[in-house]
PDB file of C-alpha atoms in Angstrom:
ATOM      1  CA  MET A 246     -36.356  42.876  19.202  1.00 49.00           C
ATOM      2  CA  LYS A 247     -32.607  42.224  20.113  1.00 50.00           C
ATOM      3  CA  LYS A 248     -33.676  38.756  21.429  1.00 49.00           C
ATOM      4  CA  THR A 249     -35.412  37.951  18.173  1.00 43.00           C
ATOM      5  CA  LEU A 250     -32.474  39.157  16.007  1.00 37.00           C
ATOM      6  CA  LEU A 251     -30.062  37.304  18.168  1.00 38.00           C
ATOM      7  CA  LEU A 252     -32.246  33.982  17.879  1.00 40.00           C
ATOM      8  CA  LEU A 253     -32.441  34.677  14.079  1.00 37.00           C
ATOM      9  CA  LEU A 254     -28.695  34.995  13.864  1.00 40.00           C
ATOM     10  CA  LEU A 255     -28.114  31.942  15.911  1.00 39.00           C
ATOM     11  CA  CYS A 256     -30.528  29.889  13.571  1.00 38.00           C
ATOM     12  CA  ALA A 257     -28.706  31.208  10.504  1.00 40.00           C
ATOM     13  CA  CYS A 258     -25.312  30.047  11.982  1.00 37.00           C
ATOM     14  CA  THR A 259     -26.772  26.697  12.732  1.00 38.00           C
ATOM     15  CA  VAL A 260     -28.022  26.239   9.216  1.00 35.00           C
ATOM     16  CA  LEU A 261     -24.620  27.322   7.907  1.00 34.00           C
ATOM     17  CA  MET A 262     -22.720  25.037  10.139  1.00 36.00           C
ATOM     18  CA  ALA A 263     -24.825  22.057   9.284  1.00 37.00           C
ATOM     19  CA  SER A 264     -24.503  22.804   5.400  1.00 36.00           C
ATOM     20  CA  CYS A 265     -20.539  22.436   5.794  1.00 38.00           C
ATOM     21  CA  ASN A 266     -20.995  18.574   6.380  1.00 40.00           C
ATOM     22  CA  LYS A 267     -20.823  16.084   3.464  1.00 43.00           C
ATOM     23  CA  ALA A 268     -23.982  15.919   1.275  1.00 41.00           C
ATOM     24  CA  PRO A 269     -26.319  13.427   2.844  1.00 47.00           C
ATOM     25  CA  VAL A 270     -26.441   9.928   1.391  1.00 51.00           C
ATOM     26  CA  ASP A 271     -29.524   8.693  -0.193  1.00 55.00           C
ATOM     27  CA  GLU A 272     -30.451   6.066   2.363  1.00 68.00           C
ATOM     28  CA  THR A 273     -32.441   4.025  -0.100  1.00 84.00           C
ATOM     29  CA  LEU A 274     -30.464   0.948  -0.949  1.00 91.00           C
ATOM     30  CA  PRO A 275     -31.164  -1.350  -3.916  1.00 95.00           C
ATOM     31  CA  GLU A 276     -32.738  -4.582  -2.991  1.00 96.00           C
ATOM     32  CA  GLY A 277     -29.987  -7.194  -1.574  1.00 96.00           C
ATOM     33  CA  CYS A 278     -27.256  -4.362  -1.177  1.00 97.00           C
ATOM     34  CA  LEU A 279     -25.440  -2.687   1.571  1.00 97.00           C
ATOM     35  CA  ARG A 280     -23.520   0.611   1.525  1.00 97.00           C
ATOM     36  CA  ALA A 281     -19.807   0.970   2.185  1.00 96.00           C
ATOM     37  CA  GLU A 282     -18.730   4.345   3.348  1.00 95.00           C
ATOM     38  CA  ASN A 283     -16.404   6.219   5.816  1.00 91.00           C
ATOM     39  CA  ASP A 284     -15.386   9.617   6.690  1.00 92.00           C
ATOM     40  CA  ALA A 285     -11.966   9.338   5.296  1.00 91.00           C
ATOM     41  CA  THR A 286     -13.138   8.986   1.610  1.00 94.00           C
ATOM     42  CA  ASP A 287     -14.991  11.355  -0.736  1.00 95.00           C
ATOM     43  CA  PHE A 288     -16.982   8.336  -2.054  1.00 96.00           C
ATOM     44  CA  ASN A 289     -19.434   5.533  -1.268  1.00 96.00           C
ATOM     45  CA  PHE A 290     -20.753   2.544  -3.088  1.00 97.00           C
ATOM     46  CA  CYS A 291     -23.303  -0.269  -2.590  1.00 98.00           C
ATOM     47  CA  TYR A 292     -22.328  -3.836  -2.716  1.00 98.00           C
ATOM     48  CA  PRO A 293     -24.139  -7.202  -2.710  1.00 97.00           C
ATOM     49  CA  ASN A 294     -25.368  -8.218   0.825  1.00 96.00           C
ATOM     50  CA  THR A 295     -23.548 -11.570   0.229  1.00 95.00           C
ATOM     51  CA  TRP A 296     -20.203  -9.663   0.484  1.00 96.00           C
ATOM     52  CA  THR A 297     -18.721  -8.265   3.595  1.00 95.00           C
ATOM     53  CA  VAL A 298     -16.377  -5.415   4.295  1.00 96.00           C
ATOM     54  CA  ASP A 299     -12.938  -6.386   4.615  1.00 94.00           C
ATOM     55  CA  ARG A 300     -11.295  -3.143   5.232  1.00 94.00           C
ATOM     56  CA  ASN A 301     -12.694   0.376   5.895  1.00 92.00           C
ATOM     57  CA  ASP A 302     -10.108   3.009   6.304  1.00 90.00           C
ATOM     58  CA  GLY A 303      -8.713   5.272   3.590  1.00 84.00           C
ATOM     59  CA  MET A 304      -9.355   2.196   1.343  1.00 93.00           C
ATOM     60  CA  ILE A 305     -12.499   0.351   1.260  1.00 96.00           C
ATOM     61  CA  SER A 306     -12.383  -3.437   0.377  1.00 97.00           C
ATOM     62  CA  ILE A 307     -15.146  -6.021   0.269  1.00 96.00           C
ATOM     63  CA  LYS A 308     -14.869  -9.781   0.046  1.00 96.00           C
ATOM     64  CA  THR A 309     -16.968 -12.947  -0.577  1.00 93.00           C
ATOM     65  CA  ASN A 310     -16.072 -16.550  -0.434  1.00 91.00           C
ATOM     66  CA  VAL A 311     -16.053 -18.016  -3.862  1.00 87.00           C
ATOM     67  CA  GLY A 312     -14.680 -21.334  -2.819  1.00 83.00           C
ATOM     68  CA  LYS A 313     -16.415 -24.717  -3.722  1.00 79.00           C
ATOM     69  CA  SER A 314     -17.359 -27.455  -1.441  1.00 71.00           C
ATOM     70  CA  GLY A 315     -16.558 -25.811   1.856  1.00 70.00           C
ATOM     71  CA  THR A 316     -13.193 -24.445   0.762  1.00 71.00           C
ATOM     72  CA  LEU A 317     -12.325 -20.831   1.442  1.00 76.00           C
ATOM     73  CA  ALA A 318     -11.272 -18.819  -1.590  1.00 87.00           C
ATOM     74  CA  TYR A 319     -11.981 -15.058  -1.386  1.00 92.00           C
ATOM     75  CA  ALA A 320     -12.443 -12.572  -4.190  1.00 95.00           C
ATOM     76  CA  THR A 321     -12.211  -9.096  -3.293  1.00 97.00           C
ATOM     77  CA  VAL A 322     -13.196  -5.629  -4.563  1.00 98.00           C
ATOM     78  CA  SER A 323     -11.073  -2.733  -3.317  1.00 98.00           C
ATOM     79  CA  VAL A 324     -11.505   1.048  -3.964  1.00 98.00           C
ATOM     80  CA  GLN A 325      -8.551   3.217  -3.419  1.00 96.00           C
ATOM     81  CA  ALA A 326      -7.850   6.892  -4.051  1.00 95.00           C
ATOM     82  CA  TYR A 327      -4.477   8.507  -5.264  1.00 93.00           C
ATOM     83  CA  THR A 328      -3.545  11.966  -5.259  1.00 94.00           C
ATOM     84  CA  MET A 329      -1.667  12.431  -8.401  1.00 93.00           C
ATOM     85  CA  GLU A 330       1.546  14.478  -9.050  1.00 92.00           C
ATOM     86  CA  ASP A 331       0.373  15.262 -12.514  1.00 93.00           C
ATOM     87  CA  SER A 332      -3.367  16.485 -12.020  1.00 89.00           C
ATOM     88  CA  THR A 333      -3.541  16.612 -15.949  1.00 91.00           C
ATOM     89  CA  MET A 334      -3.089  12.904 -16.346  1.00 93.00           C
ATOM     90  CA  SER A 335      -5.972  10.823 -17.933  1.00 95.00           C
ATOM     91  CA  ALA A 336      -7.226   7.449 -16.678  1.00 95.00           C
ATOM     92  CA  GLY A 337      -5.630   5.973 -19.748  1.00 94.00           C
ATOM     93  CA  ASN A 338      -2.236   7.489 -18.993  1.00 94.00           C
ATOM     94  CA  PHE A 339      -2.596   6.370 -15.372  1.00 95.00           C
ATOM     95  CA  TRP A 340      -3.207   2.820 -16.534  1.00 95.00           C
ATOM     96  CA  ASP A 341      -0.277   3.186 -18.740  1.00 95.00           C
ATOM     97  CA  ALA A 342       2.049   4.076 -15.786  1.00 94.00           C
ATOM     98  CA  HIS A 343       0.376   1.263 -13.604  1.00 95.00           C
ATOM     99  CA  LYS A 344       0.825  -1.352 -16.461  1.00 97.00           C
ATOM    100  CA  ALA A 345       4.588  -0.386 -16.594  1.00 97.00           C
ATOM    101  CA  ASP A 346       4.920  -0.956 -12.766  1.00 97.00           C
ATOM    102  CA  LEU A 347       2.965  -4.447 -13.206  1.00 97.00           C
ATOM    103  CA  GLU A 348       5.261  -5.444 -16.010  1.00 97.00           C
ATOM    104  CA  ASP A 349       8.315  -4.697 -14.109  1.00 97.00           C
ATOM    105  CA  LEU A 350       7.086  -6.448 -11.060  1.00 97.00           C
ATOM    106  CA  TYR A 351       5.630  -9.555 -12.573  1.00 97.00           C
ATOM    107  CA  GLY A 352       7.314  -9.873 -16.027  1.00 96.00           C
ATOM    108  CA  GLU A 353       6.121 -12.846 -17.845  1.00 95.00           C
ATOM    109  CA  LYS A 354       3.798 -13.892 -15.127  1.00 96.00           C
ATOM    110  CA  LEU A 355       1.401 -10.939 -16.182  1.00 97.00           C
ATOM    111  CA  VAL A 356      -1.075 -11.597 -19.032  1.00 97.00           C
ATOM    112  CA  ILE A 357      -3.131  -8.702 -20.177  1.00 97.00           C
ATOM    113  CA  GLU A 358      -6.590  -9.546 -21.459  1.00 96.00           C
ATOM    114  CA  LYS A 359      -7.925  -5.991 -22.118  1.00 95.00           C
ATOM    115  CA  GLU A 360      -6.627  -2.645 -21.544  1.00 93.00           C
ATOM    116  CA  LYS A 361      -7.730   1.112 -21.632  1.00 92.00           C
ATOM    117  CA  GLU A 362     -11.386   0.064 -22.493  1.00 94.00           C
ATOM    118  CA  GLU A 363     -13.431   3.137 -22.142  1.00 95.00           C
ATOM    119  CA  THR A 364     -16.190   3.006 -19.457  1.00 96.00           C
ATOM    120  CA  GLU A 365     -17.861   5.328 -16.995  1.00 96.00           C
ATOM    121  CA  LEU A 366     -17.729   5.708 -13.066  1.00 97.00           C
ATOM    122  CA  ALA A 367     -20.605   7.847 -11.608  1.00 97.00           C
ATOM    123  CA  GLY A 368     -20.875   9.943 -14.860  1.00 96.00           C
ATOM    124  CA  ASN A 369     -17.092  10.341 -15.213  1.00 96.00           C
ATOM    125  CA  ILE A 370     -14.919   8.938 -18.074  1.00 95.00           C
ATOM    126  CA  ALA A 371     -12.800   5.782 -16.887  1.00 97.00           C
ATOM    127  CA  ALA A 372     -10.651   3.250 -18.217  1.00 97.00           C
ATOM    128  CA  ARG A 373     -10.902  -0.504 -17.602  1.00 97.00           C
ATOM    129  CA  ALA A 374      -8.293  -3.307 -17.885  1.00 97.00           C
ATOM    130  CA  LYS A 375      -8.283  -7.038 -17.185  1.00 98.00           C
ATOM    131  CA  TYR A 376      -5.310  -9.094 -16.384  1.00 98.00           C
ATOM    132  CA  SER A 377      -4.035 -12.240 -14.629  1.00 98.00           C
ATOM    133  CA  ILE A 378      -0.981 -12.800 -12.633  1.00 97.00           C
ATOM    134  CA  LYS A 379       0.456 -16.367 -11.900  1.00 95.00           C
ATOM    135  CA  LEU A 380       1.833 -16.548  -8.437  1.00 93.00           C
ATOM    136  CA  SER A 381       3.292 -19.899  -7.096  1.00 90.00           C
ATOM    137  CA  ASP A 382       0.814 -22.474  -8.203  1.00 90.00           C
ATOM    138  CA  MET A 383      -2.164 -19.937  -8.352  1.00 92.00           C
ATOM    139  CA  THR A 384      -3.193 -17.528 -11.017  1.00 96.00           C
ATOM    140  CA  TYR A 385      -5.487 -14.512 -10.057  1.00 96.00           C
ATOM    141  CA  VAL A 386      -7.597 -12.460 -12.254  1.00 97.00           C
ATOM    142  CA  PHE A 387      -7.782  -8.698 -11.870  1.00 98.00           C
ATOM    143  CA  GLU A 388     -10.211  -6.219 -13.155  1.00 98.00           C
ATOM    144  CA  GLN A 389      -9.627  -2.632 -12.731  1.00 98.00           C
ATOM    145  CA  ILE A 390     -11.619   0.551 -13.265  1.00 98.00           C
ATOM    146  CA  ILE A 391      -9.614   3.713 -13.131  1.00 98.00           C
ATOM    147  CA  CYS A 392     -11.242   7.143 -12.967  1.00 97.00           C
ATOM    148  CA  VAL A 393      -9.386  10.482 -12.520  1.00 97.00           C
ATOM    149  CA  ARG A 394     -11.326  13.300 -10.936  1.00 95.00           C
ATOM    150  CA  TYR A 395      -9.923  16.626  -9.695  1.00 95.00           C
ATOM    151  CA  GLY A 396      -6.367  15.482  -9.736  1.00 94.00           C
ATOM    152  CA  VAL A 397      -7.222  12.158  -7.806  1.00 96.00           C
ATOM    153  CA  ALA A 398      -7.145   8.634  -9.493  1.00 96.00           C
ATOM    154  CA  TYR A 399      -9.692   6.354  -8.075  1.00 97.00           C
ATOM    155  CA  MET A 400      -8.865   2.612  -8.745  1.00 98.00           C
ATOM    156  CA  ILE A 401     -11.582  -0.110  -8.285  1.00 98.00           C
ATOM    157  CA  THR A 402     -10.101  -3.431  -8.335  1.00 98.00           C
ATOM    158  CA  LEU A 403     -11.610  -6.920  -8.552  1.00 98.00           C
ATOM    159  CA  THR A 404      -9.376  -9.782  -7.543  1.00 97.00           C
ATOM    160  CA  ALA A 405     -10.417 -13.428  -7.940  1.00 96.00           C
ATOM    161  CA  PRO A 406      -8.674 -16.728  -8.072  1.00 94.00           C
ATOM    162  CA  GLU A 407      -8.675 -18.069 -11.595  1.00 94.00           C
ATOM    163  CA  GLY A 408     -11.894 -20.044 -12.207  1.00 91.00           C
ATOM    164  CA  THR A 409     -14.051 -17.969  -9.923  1.00 92.00           C
ATOM    165  CA  TYR A 410     -13.927 -14.816 -11.868  1.00 95.00           C
ATOM    166  CA  GLU A 411     -17.346 -15.278 -13.330  1.00 95.00           C
ATOM    167  CA  THR A 412     -18.901 -15.800  -9.829  1.00 93.00           C
ATOM    168  CA  ALA A 413     -17.129 -12.606  -8.419  1.00 96.00           C
ATOM    169  CA  ALA A 414     -17.560 -10.344 -11.388  1.00 97.00           C
ATOM    170  CA  PRO A 415     -21.253  -9.266 -10.655  1.00 97.00           C
ATOM    171  CA  GLY A 416     -19.975  -7.962  -7.271  1.00 97.00           C
ATOM    172  CA  LEU A 417     -17.824  -5.544  -9.192  1.00 98.00           C
ATOM    173  CA  GLU A 418     -20.547  -4.530 -11.453  1.00 97.00           C
ATOM    174  CA  THR A 419     -22.748  -3.644  -8.614  1.00 97.00           C
ATOM    175  CA  VAL A 420     -19.960  -1.585  -6.964  1.00 98.00           C
ATOM    176  CA  MET A 421     -19.613   0.405 -10.220  1.00 97.00           C
ATOM    177  CA  THR A 422     -23.385   0.850 -10.952  1.00 97.00           C
ATOM    178  CA  TYR A 423     -23.885   2.254  -7.255  1.00 97.00           C
ATOM    179  CA  PHE A 424     -20.663   4.150  -6.964  1.00 98.00           C
ATOM    180  CA  VAL A 425     -21.210   7.754  -5.782  1.00 97.00           C
ATOM    181  CA  PHE A 426     -18.589  10.582  -5.496  1.00 97.00           C
ATOM    182  CA  GLU A 427     -19.675  12.931  -2.556  1.00 92.00           C
TER     183      GLU A 427
END
């Protein structure tokens, strides 16, 4: 009787310990996609298999070559999370603060195409912005999705050389479509 009780207690502890791990990720991937994830983040996402993981630590970044005629020109999509000092800040307010930083840093080199367009990320309200910055002789297009959840701002950023944005944009849409908070 004591052995049975001890065995049941051991089984219950094992189940409890196993349930403390992250929720299992659905291993079914959309056709033509791979999954980006790591233990340092509380999110994962699928991305086109024509892209490669560029960085995978506290930030996850993917890239693809959008160059023409054998030249290298990379577009990237990065996902970063920031713990906010003001946990009541909305995605739109976070964009306003980020925009002010961009204006201070780049001045007239910054051209904003759209800002604070409401969208969703994994069922959460998010803000979307698109802008370009001219650096030296190159102009880069950025599209950002900002989502605030539990006092953390998540920023997904597409960066592409001007003229390659349309080629790279579907990669951003795939990341957004298959983005999961754990």
